[in-house]
PDB file of C-alpha atoms in Angstrom:
ATOM      1  CA  UNK L  23     136.439 107.295  75.454  1.00 42.00           C
ATOM      2  CA  UNK L  24     134.092 106.335  78.221  1.00 42.00           C
ATOM      3  CA  UNK L  25     134.933 103.309  80.290  1.00 43.00           C
ATOM      4  CA  UNK L  26     132.267 100.626  80.054  1.00 43.00           C
ATOM      5  CA  UNK L  27     131.293  99.566  83.555  1.00 41.00           C
ATOM      6  CA  UNK L  28     129.483  96.344  84.407  1.00 44.00           C
ATOM      7  CA  UNK L  29     125.835  96.860  85.285  1.00 43.00           C
ATOM      8  CA  UNK L  30     126.329  95.308  88.674  1.00 41.00           C
ATOM      9  CA  UNK L  31     129.262  93.562  90.204  1.00 44.00           C
ATOM     10  CA  UNK L  32     128.352  90.590  92.377  1.00 46.00           C
ATOM     11  CA  UNK L  33     130.374  91.853  95.360  1.00 48.00           C
ATOM     12  CA  UNK L  34     128.544  95.184  95.301  1.00 49.00           C
ATOM     13  CA  UNK L  35     125.082  93.803  94.730  1.00 54.00           C
ATOM     14  CA  UNK L  36     122.032  95.279  96.408  1.00 56.00           C
ATOM     15  CA  UNK L  37     120.891  91.744  97.219  1.00 57.00           C
ATOM     16  CA  UNK L  38     122.211  89.082  99.569  1.00 57.00           C
ATOM     17  CA  UNK L  39     124.392  86.433  97.923  1.00 56.00           C
ATOM     18  CA  UNK L  40     121.772  83.656  98.073  1.00 53.00           C
ATOM     19  CA  UNK L  41     119.084  85.746  96.354  1.00 54.00           C
ATOM     20  CA  UNK L  42     121.637  87.110  93.906  1.00 53.00           C
ATOM     21  CA  UNK L  43     122.477  83.570  92.721  1.00 52.00           C
ATOM     22  CA  UNK L  44     118.808  83.058  91.881  1.00 47.00           C
ATOM     23  CA  UNK L  45     118.435  86.309  89.933  1.00 50.00           C
ATOM     24  CA  UNK L  46     121.780  86.478  88.116  1.00 50.00           C
ATOM     25  CA  UNK L  47     122.225  85.556  84.489  1.00 49.00           C
ATOM     26  CA  UNK L  48     125.611  84.669  83.056  1.00 47.00           C
ATOM     27  CA  UNK L  49     126.805  86.543  79.989  1.00 46.00           C
ATOM     28  CA  UNK L  50     130.340  85.653  78.952  1.00 44.00           C
ATOM     29  CA  UNK L  51     132.794  86.043  81.827  1.00 41.00           C
ATOM     30  CA  UNK L  52     130.835  88.782  83.545  1.00 42.00           C
ATOM     31  CA  UNK L  53     127.829  88.206  85.730  1.00 51.00           C
ATOM     32  CA  UNK L  54     125.165  90.858  85.958  1.00 63.00           C
ATOM     33  CA  UNK L  55     121.671  91.118  87.317  1.00 72.00           C
ATOM     34  CA  UNK L  56     119.080  91.565  84.643  1.00 85.00           C
ATOM     35  CA  UNK L  57     118.112  95.207  84.400  1.00 85.00           C
ATOM     36  CA  UNK L  58     114.395  94.367  84.489  1.00 87.00           C
ATOM     37  CA  UNK L  59     114.797  92.546  87.807  1.00 89.00           C
ATOM     38  CA  UNK L  60     116.914  95.290  89.369  1.00 90.00           C
ATOM     39  CA  UNK L  61     114.332  97.927  88.447  1.00 90.00           C
ATOM     40  CA  UNK L  62     111.458  95.919  89.923  1.00 91.00           C
ATOM     41  CA  UNK L  63     113.314  95.042  93.112  1.00 93.00           C
ATOM     42  CA  UNK L  64     114.611  98.554  93.792  1.00 93.00           C
ATOM     43  CA  UNK L  65     111.292 100.223  93.010  1.00 93.00           C
ATOM     44  CA  UNK L  66     109.244  97.669  94.935  1.00 94.00           C
ATOM     45  CA  UNK L  67     111.460  97.775  98.024  1.00 95.00           C
ATOM     46  CA  UNK L  68     111.670 101.563  98.132  1.00 95.00           C
ATOM     47  CA  UNK L  69     107.970 102.059  97.536  1.00 95.00           C
ATOM     48  CA  UNK L  70     107.092  99.287  99.986  1.00 95.00           C
ATOM     49  CA  UNK L  71     109.136 100.903 102.730  1.00 97.00           C
ATOM     50  CA  UNK L  72     108.128 104.541 102.197  1.00 96.00           C
ATOM     51  CA  UNK L  73     104.448 104.014 101.385  1.00 96.00           C
ATOM     52  CA  UNK L  74     103.849 101.495 104.158  1.00 97.00           C
ATOM     53  CA  UNK L  75     105.589 103.607 106.787  1.00 97.00           C
ATOM     54  CA  UNK L  76     103.771 106.743 105.674  1.00 97.00           C
ATOM     55  CA  UNK L  77     100.382 105.058 105.835  1.00 97.00           C
ATOM     56  CA  UNK L  78     101.137 103.344 109.149  1.00 97.00           C
ATOM     57  CA  UNK L  79     102.318 106.532 110.826  1.00 97.00           C
ATOM     58  CA  UNK L  80      99.402 108.569 109.494  1.00 96.00           C
ATOM     59  CA  UNK L  81      96.820 105.981 110.541  1.00 97.00           C
ATOM     60  CA  UNK L  82      98.401 105.554 113.958  1.00 97.00           C
ATOM     61  CA  UNK L  83      98.547 109.292 114.521  1.00 95.00           C
ATOM     62  CA  UNK L  84      94.923 109.715 113.462  1.00 94.00           C
ATOM     63  CA  UNK L  85      93.327 106.660 115.073  1.00 94.00           C
ATOM     64  CA  UNK L  86      95.709 104.913 117.524  1.00 95.00           C
ATOM     65  CA  UNK L  87      93.997 101.702 116.430  1.00 96.00           C
ATOM     66  CA  UNK L  88      95.917  98.473 115.904  1.00 97.00           C
ATOM     67  CA  UNK L  89      93.147  97.137 113.676  1.00 97.00           C
ATOM     68  CA  UNK L  90      93.174 100.213 111.436  1.00 97.00           C
ATOM     69  CA  UNK L  91      96.979 100.186 111.114  1.00 97.00           C
ATOM     70  CA  UNK L  92      96.966  96.461 110.346  1.00 97.00           C
ATOM     71  CA  UNK L  93      94.225  96.938 107.741  1.00 97.00           C
ATOM     72  CA  UNK L  94      96.245  99.746 106.182  1.00 97.00           C
ATOM     73  CA  UNK L  95      99.350  97.570 105.909  1.00 97.00           C
ATOM     74  CA  UNK L  96      97.423  94.742 104.268  1.00 97.00           C
ATOM     75  CA  UNK L  97      95.760  97.188 101.873  1.00 95.00           C
ATOM     76  CA  UNK L  98      99.149  98.580 100.880  1.00 94.00           C
ATOM     77  CA  UNK L  99     100.551  95.062 100.494  1.00 96.00           C
ATOM     78  CA  UNK L 100      97.831  94.096  98.038  1.00 97.00           C
ATOM     79  CA  UNK L 101      96.271  97.103  96.315  1.00 96.00           C
ATOM     80  CA  UNK L 102      99.260  99.429  96.202  1.00 95.00           C
ATOM     81  CA  UNK L 103     101.647  96.634  95.211  1.00 95.00           C
ATOM     82  CA  UNK L 104      99.346  95.818  92.291  1.00 96.00           C
ATOM     83  CA  UNK L 105      99.005  99.492  91.413  1.00 96.00           C
ATOM     84  CA  UNK L 106     102.780 100.040  91.474  1.00 95.00           C
ATOM     85  CA  UNK L 107     103.335  96.903  89.410  1.00 95.00           C
ATOM     86  CA  UNK L 108     100.872  98.149  86.788  1.00 95.00           C
ATOM     87  CA  UNK L 109     102.518 101.585  86.873  1.00 94.00           C
ATOM     88  CA  UNK L 110     105.903  99.939  86.297  1.00 93.00           C
ATOM     89  CA  UNK L 111     104.395  97.882  83.457  1.00 93.00           C
ATOM     90  CA  UNK L 112     102.913 100.920  81.712  1.00 94.00           C
ATOM     91  CA  UNK L 113     106.084 102.985  82.230  1.00 92.00           C
ATOM     92  CA  UNK L 114     108.233 100.252  80.699  1.00 90.00           C
ATOM     93  CA  UNK L 115     105.781  99.808  77.798  1.00 91.00           C
ATOM     94  CA  UNK L 116     105.814 103.550  77.140  1.00 92.00           C
ATOM     95  CA  UNK L 117     109.516 103.373  76.267  1.00 88.00           C
ATOM     96  CA  UNK L 118     108.487 101.538  73.070  1.00 83.00           C
ATOM     97  CA  UNK L 119     111.725  99.577  73.024  1.00 83.00           C
ATOM     98  CA  UNK L 120     111.343  96.974  75.730  1.00 77.00           C
ATOM     99  CA  UNK L 121     111.347  93.232  75.395  1.00 85.00           C
ATOM    100  CA  UNK L 122     107.924  91.954  76.457  1.00 89.00           C
ATOM    101  CA  UNK L 123     109.359  89.296  78.792  1.00 90.00           C
ATOM    102  CA  UNK L 124     111.556  91.908  80.523  1.00 90.00           C
ATOM    103  CA  UNK L 125     108.576  94.236  80.943  1.00 91.00           C
ATOM    104  CA  UNK L 126     106.719  91.407  82.668  1.00 93.00           C
ATOM    105  CA  UNK L 127     109.788  90.605  84.797  1.00 93.00           C
ATOM    106  CA  UNK L 128     109.857  94.217  86.050  1.00 92.00           C
ATOM    107  CA  UNK L 129     106.106  94.128  86.656  1.00 94.00           C
ATOM    108  CA  UNK L 130     106.107  90.889  88.635  1.00 95.00           C
ATOM    109  CA  UNK L 131     109.284  91.740  90.548  1.00 95.00           C
ATOM    110  CA  UNK L 132     107.832  95.115  91.554  1.00 95.00           C
ATOM    111  CA  UNK L 133     104.678  93.444  92.885  1.00 96.00           C
ATOM    112  CA  UNK L 134     106.519  90.707  94.782  1.00 96.00           C
ATOM    113  CA  UNK L 135     109.094  93.078  96.309  1.00 96.00           C
ATOM    114  CA  UNK L 136     106.492  95.580  97.486  1.00 96.00           C
ATOM    115  CA  UNK L 137     104.077  92.906  98.703  1.00 97.00           C
ATOM    116  CA  UNK L 138     106.708  91.085 100.744  1.00 97.00           C
ATOM    117  CA  UNK L 139     108.351  94.182 102.217  1.00 96.00           C
ATOM    118  CA  UNK L 140     104.970  95.606 103.236  1.00 96.00           C
ATOM    119  CA  UNK L 141     104.090  92.337 104.989  1.00 97.00           C
ATOM    120  CA  UNK L 142     107.211  92.580 107.165  1.00 97.00           C
ATOM    121  CA  UNK L 143     105.599  95.542 108.924  1.00 98.00           C
ATOM    122  CA  UNK L 144     102.707  93.322 110.055  1.00 97.00           C
ATOM    123  CA  UNK L 145     104.921  91.393 112.482  1.00 97.00           C
ATOM    124  CA  UNK L 146     105.640  94.178 115.008  1.00 98.00           C
ATOM    125  CA  UNK L 147     102.019  95.393 114.859  1.00 97.00           C
ATOM    126  CA  UNK L 148     100.773  91.904 115.743  1.00 97.00           C
ATOM    127  CA  UNK L 149     103.381  91.142 118.412  1.00 97.00           C
ATOM    128  CA  UNK L 150     103.967  94.449 120.213  1.00 97.00           C
ATOM    129  CA  UNK L 151     101.921  97.230 121.791  1.00 97.00           C
ATOM    130  CA  UNK L 152     101.028  99.661 119.002  1.00 97.00           C
ATOM    131  CA  UNK L 153     103.247 102.556 120.152  1.00 96.00           C
ATOM    132  CA  UNK L 154     106.247 100.226 120.415  1.00 98.00           C
ATOM    133  CA  UNK L 155     105.358  98.565 117.108  1.00 97.00           C
ATOM    134  CA  UNK L 156     105.361 101.954 115.414  1.00 97.00           C
ATOM    135  CA  UNK L 157     108.823 102.796 116.732  1.00 97.00           C
ATOM    136  CA  UNK L 158     110.134  99.361 115.721  1.00 98.00           C
ATOM    137  CA  UNK L 159     108.554  99.714 112.270  1.00 98.00           C
ATOM    138  CA  UNK L 160     110.081 103.142 111.687  1.00 97.00           C
ATOM    139  CA  UNK L 161     113.481 101.824 112.762  1.00 97.00           C
ATOM    140  CA  UNK L 162     113.099  98.728 110.573  1.00 97.00           C
ATOM    141  CA  UNK L 163     112.003 100.746 107.558  1.00 97.00           C
ATOM    142  CA  UNK L 164     114.758 103.343 107.836  1.00 97.00           C
ATOM    143  CA  UNK L 165     117.357 100.608 108.337  1.00 97.00           C
ATOM    144  CA  UNK L 166     116.137  98.772 105.216  1.00 96.00           C
ATOM    145  CA  UNK L 167     116.179 102.023 103.255  1.00 96.00           C
ATOM    146  CA  UNK L 168     119.707 102.741 104.473  1.00 96.00           C
ATOM    147  CA  UNK L 169     120.959  99.267 103.518  1.00 96.00           C
ATOM    148  CA  UNK L 170     119.346  99.454 100.070  1.00 94.00           C
ATOM    149  CA  UNK L 171     120.822 102.928  99.547  1.00 95.00           C
ATOM    150  CA  UNK L 172     124.267 101.753 100.652  1.00 95.00           C
ATOM    151  CA  UNK L 173     124.193  98.810  98.258  1.00 93.00           C
ATOM    152  CA  UNK L 174     123.019 101.014  95.402  1.00 91.00           C
ATOM    153  CA  UNK L 175     125.819 103.504  96.070  1.00 92.00           C
ATOM    154  CA  UNK L 176     128.415 100.728  96.219  1.00 92.00           C
ATOM    155  CA  UNK L 177     127.134  99.193  92.980  1.00 88.00           C
ATOM    156  CA  UNK L 178     127.399 102.606  91.300  1.00 89.00           C
ATOM    157  CA  UNK L 179     130.761 103.282  92.964  1.00 91.00           C
ATOM    158  CA  UNK L 180     129.661 106.609  94.430  1.00 92.00           C
ATOM    159  CA  UNK L 181     129.879 108.032  97.938  1.00 91.00           C
ATOM    160  CA  UNK L 182     127.473 105.985 100.055  1.00 93.00           C
ATOM    161  CA  UNK L 183     126.700 108.527 102.775  1.00 94.00           C
ATOM    162  CA  UNK L 184     125.296 111.015 100.262  1.00 93.00           C
ATOM    163  CA  UNK L 185     122.904 108.440  98.786  1.00 93.00           C
ATOM    164  CA  UNK L 186     121.927 107.109 102.222  1.00 95.00           C
ATOM    165  CA  UNK L 187     121.401 110.634 103.550  1.00 95.00           C
ATOM    166  CA  UNK L 188     119.265 111.669 100.594  1.00 95.00           C
ATOM    167  CA  UNK L 189     117.023 108.605 100.787  1.00 95.00           C
ATOM    168  CA  UNK L 190     116.697 108.576 104.578  1.00 96.00           C
ATOM    169  CA  UNK L 191     115.863 112.300 104.667  1.00 96.00           C
ATOM    170  CA  UNK L 192     113.070 111.685 102.153  1.00 96.00           C
ATOM    171  CA  UNK L 193     111.839 108.745 104.260  1.00 96.00           C
ATOM    172  CA  UNK L 194     111.870 110.803 107.463  1.00 97.00           C
ATOM    173  CA  UNK L 195     110.057 113.640 105.663  1.00 97.00           C
ATOM    174  CA  UNK L 196     107.271 111.278 104.604  1.00 97.00           C
ATOM    175  CA  UNK L 197     107.014 109.930 108.165  1.00 97.00           C
ATOM    176  CA  UNK L 198     106.885 113.425 109.698  1.00 97.00           C
ATOM    177  CA  UNK L 199     104.342 114.776 107.211  1.00 97.00           C
ATOM    178  CA  UNK L 200     102.002 111.803 107.530  1.00 97.00           C
ATOM    179  CA  UNK L 201     102.281 111.937 111.334  1.00 96.00           C
ATOM    180  CA  UNK L 202     101.160 115.563 111.390  1.00 96.00           C
ATOM    181  CA  UNK L 203      98.462 115.042 108.771  1.00 96.00           C
ATOM    182  CA  UNK L 204      97.050 112.094 110.747  1.00 94.00           C
ATOM    183  CA  UNK L 205      97.085 114.153 113.946  1.00 94.00           C
ATOM    184  CA  UNK L 206      95.447 117.095 112.198  1.00 95.00           C
ATOM    185  CA  UNK L 207      92.686 114.868 110.782  1.00 93.00           C
ATOM    186  CA  UNK L 208      92.089 113.419 114.269  1.00 91.00           C
ATOM    187  CA  UNK L 209      91.843 116.864 115.872  1.00 92.00           C
ATOM    188  CA  UNK L 210      89.806 118.437 113.055  1.00 93.00           C
ATOM    189  CA  UNK L 211      87.381 115.605 112.413  1.00 88.00           C
ATOM    190  CA  UNK L 212      87.705 113.299 115.423  1.00 73.00           C
TER     191      UNK L 212
END
């Protein structure tokens, strides 16, 4: 017989304790994060990190313009967060077995997570020279991705370094590809 495991144990949560207290519901003796919230948070954070970094690096490589990079971040924070939230909404609806309120929880949580994480990349671009801001942003994004991956691995009780490695390699691949594409566009069309 398979052992029934709790969806998420509080000590292994992907979220800090303060935020976890806000998003946790109590069911009997066991506490667990609502599945709809976990999906939205994990998707929004991951997409916010990878998409924002990819766009930033590509725009920087192609234009070296602070204004263009800043505009790209704000565009991602608004338009892509809304697009991802709608995508999450439609994907959850397509399962034909979801509770409407939980579908909306996933939708809203996806938007908020992606919007807020994308906005964190504005700070270094506004405060630092662009080349330094890019390095800081890449470091920040990869660190966030690593922490999220670690917490996911711990919550699933699997080897953390494999999950971290897989996710960080994908992140670095996106960064490298968009860097070269931005440079190629600059040299071919600039």
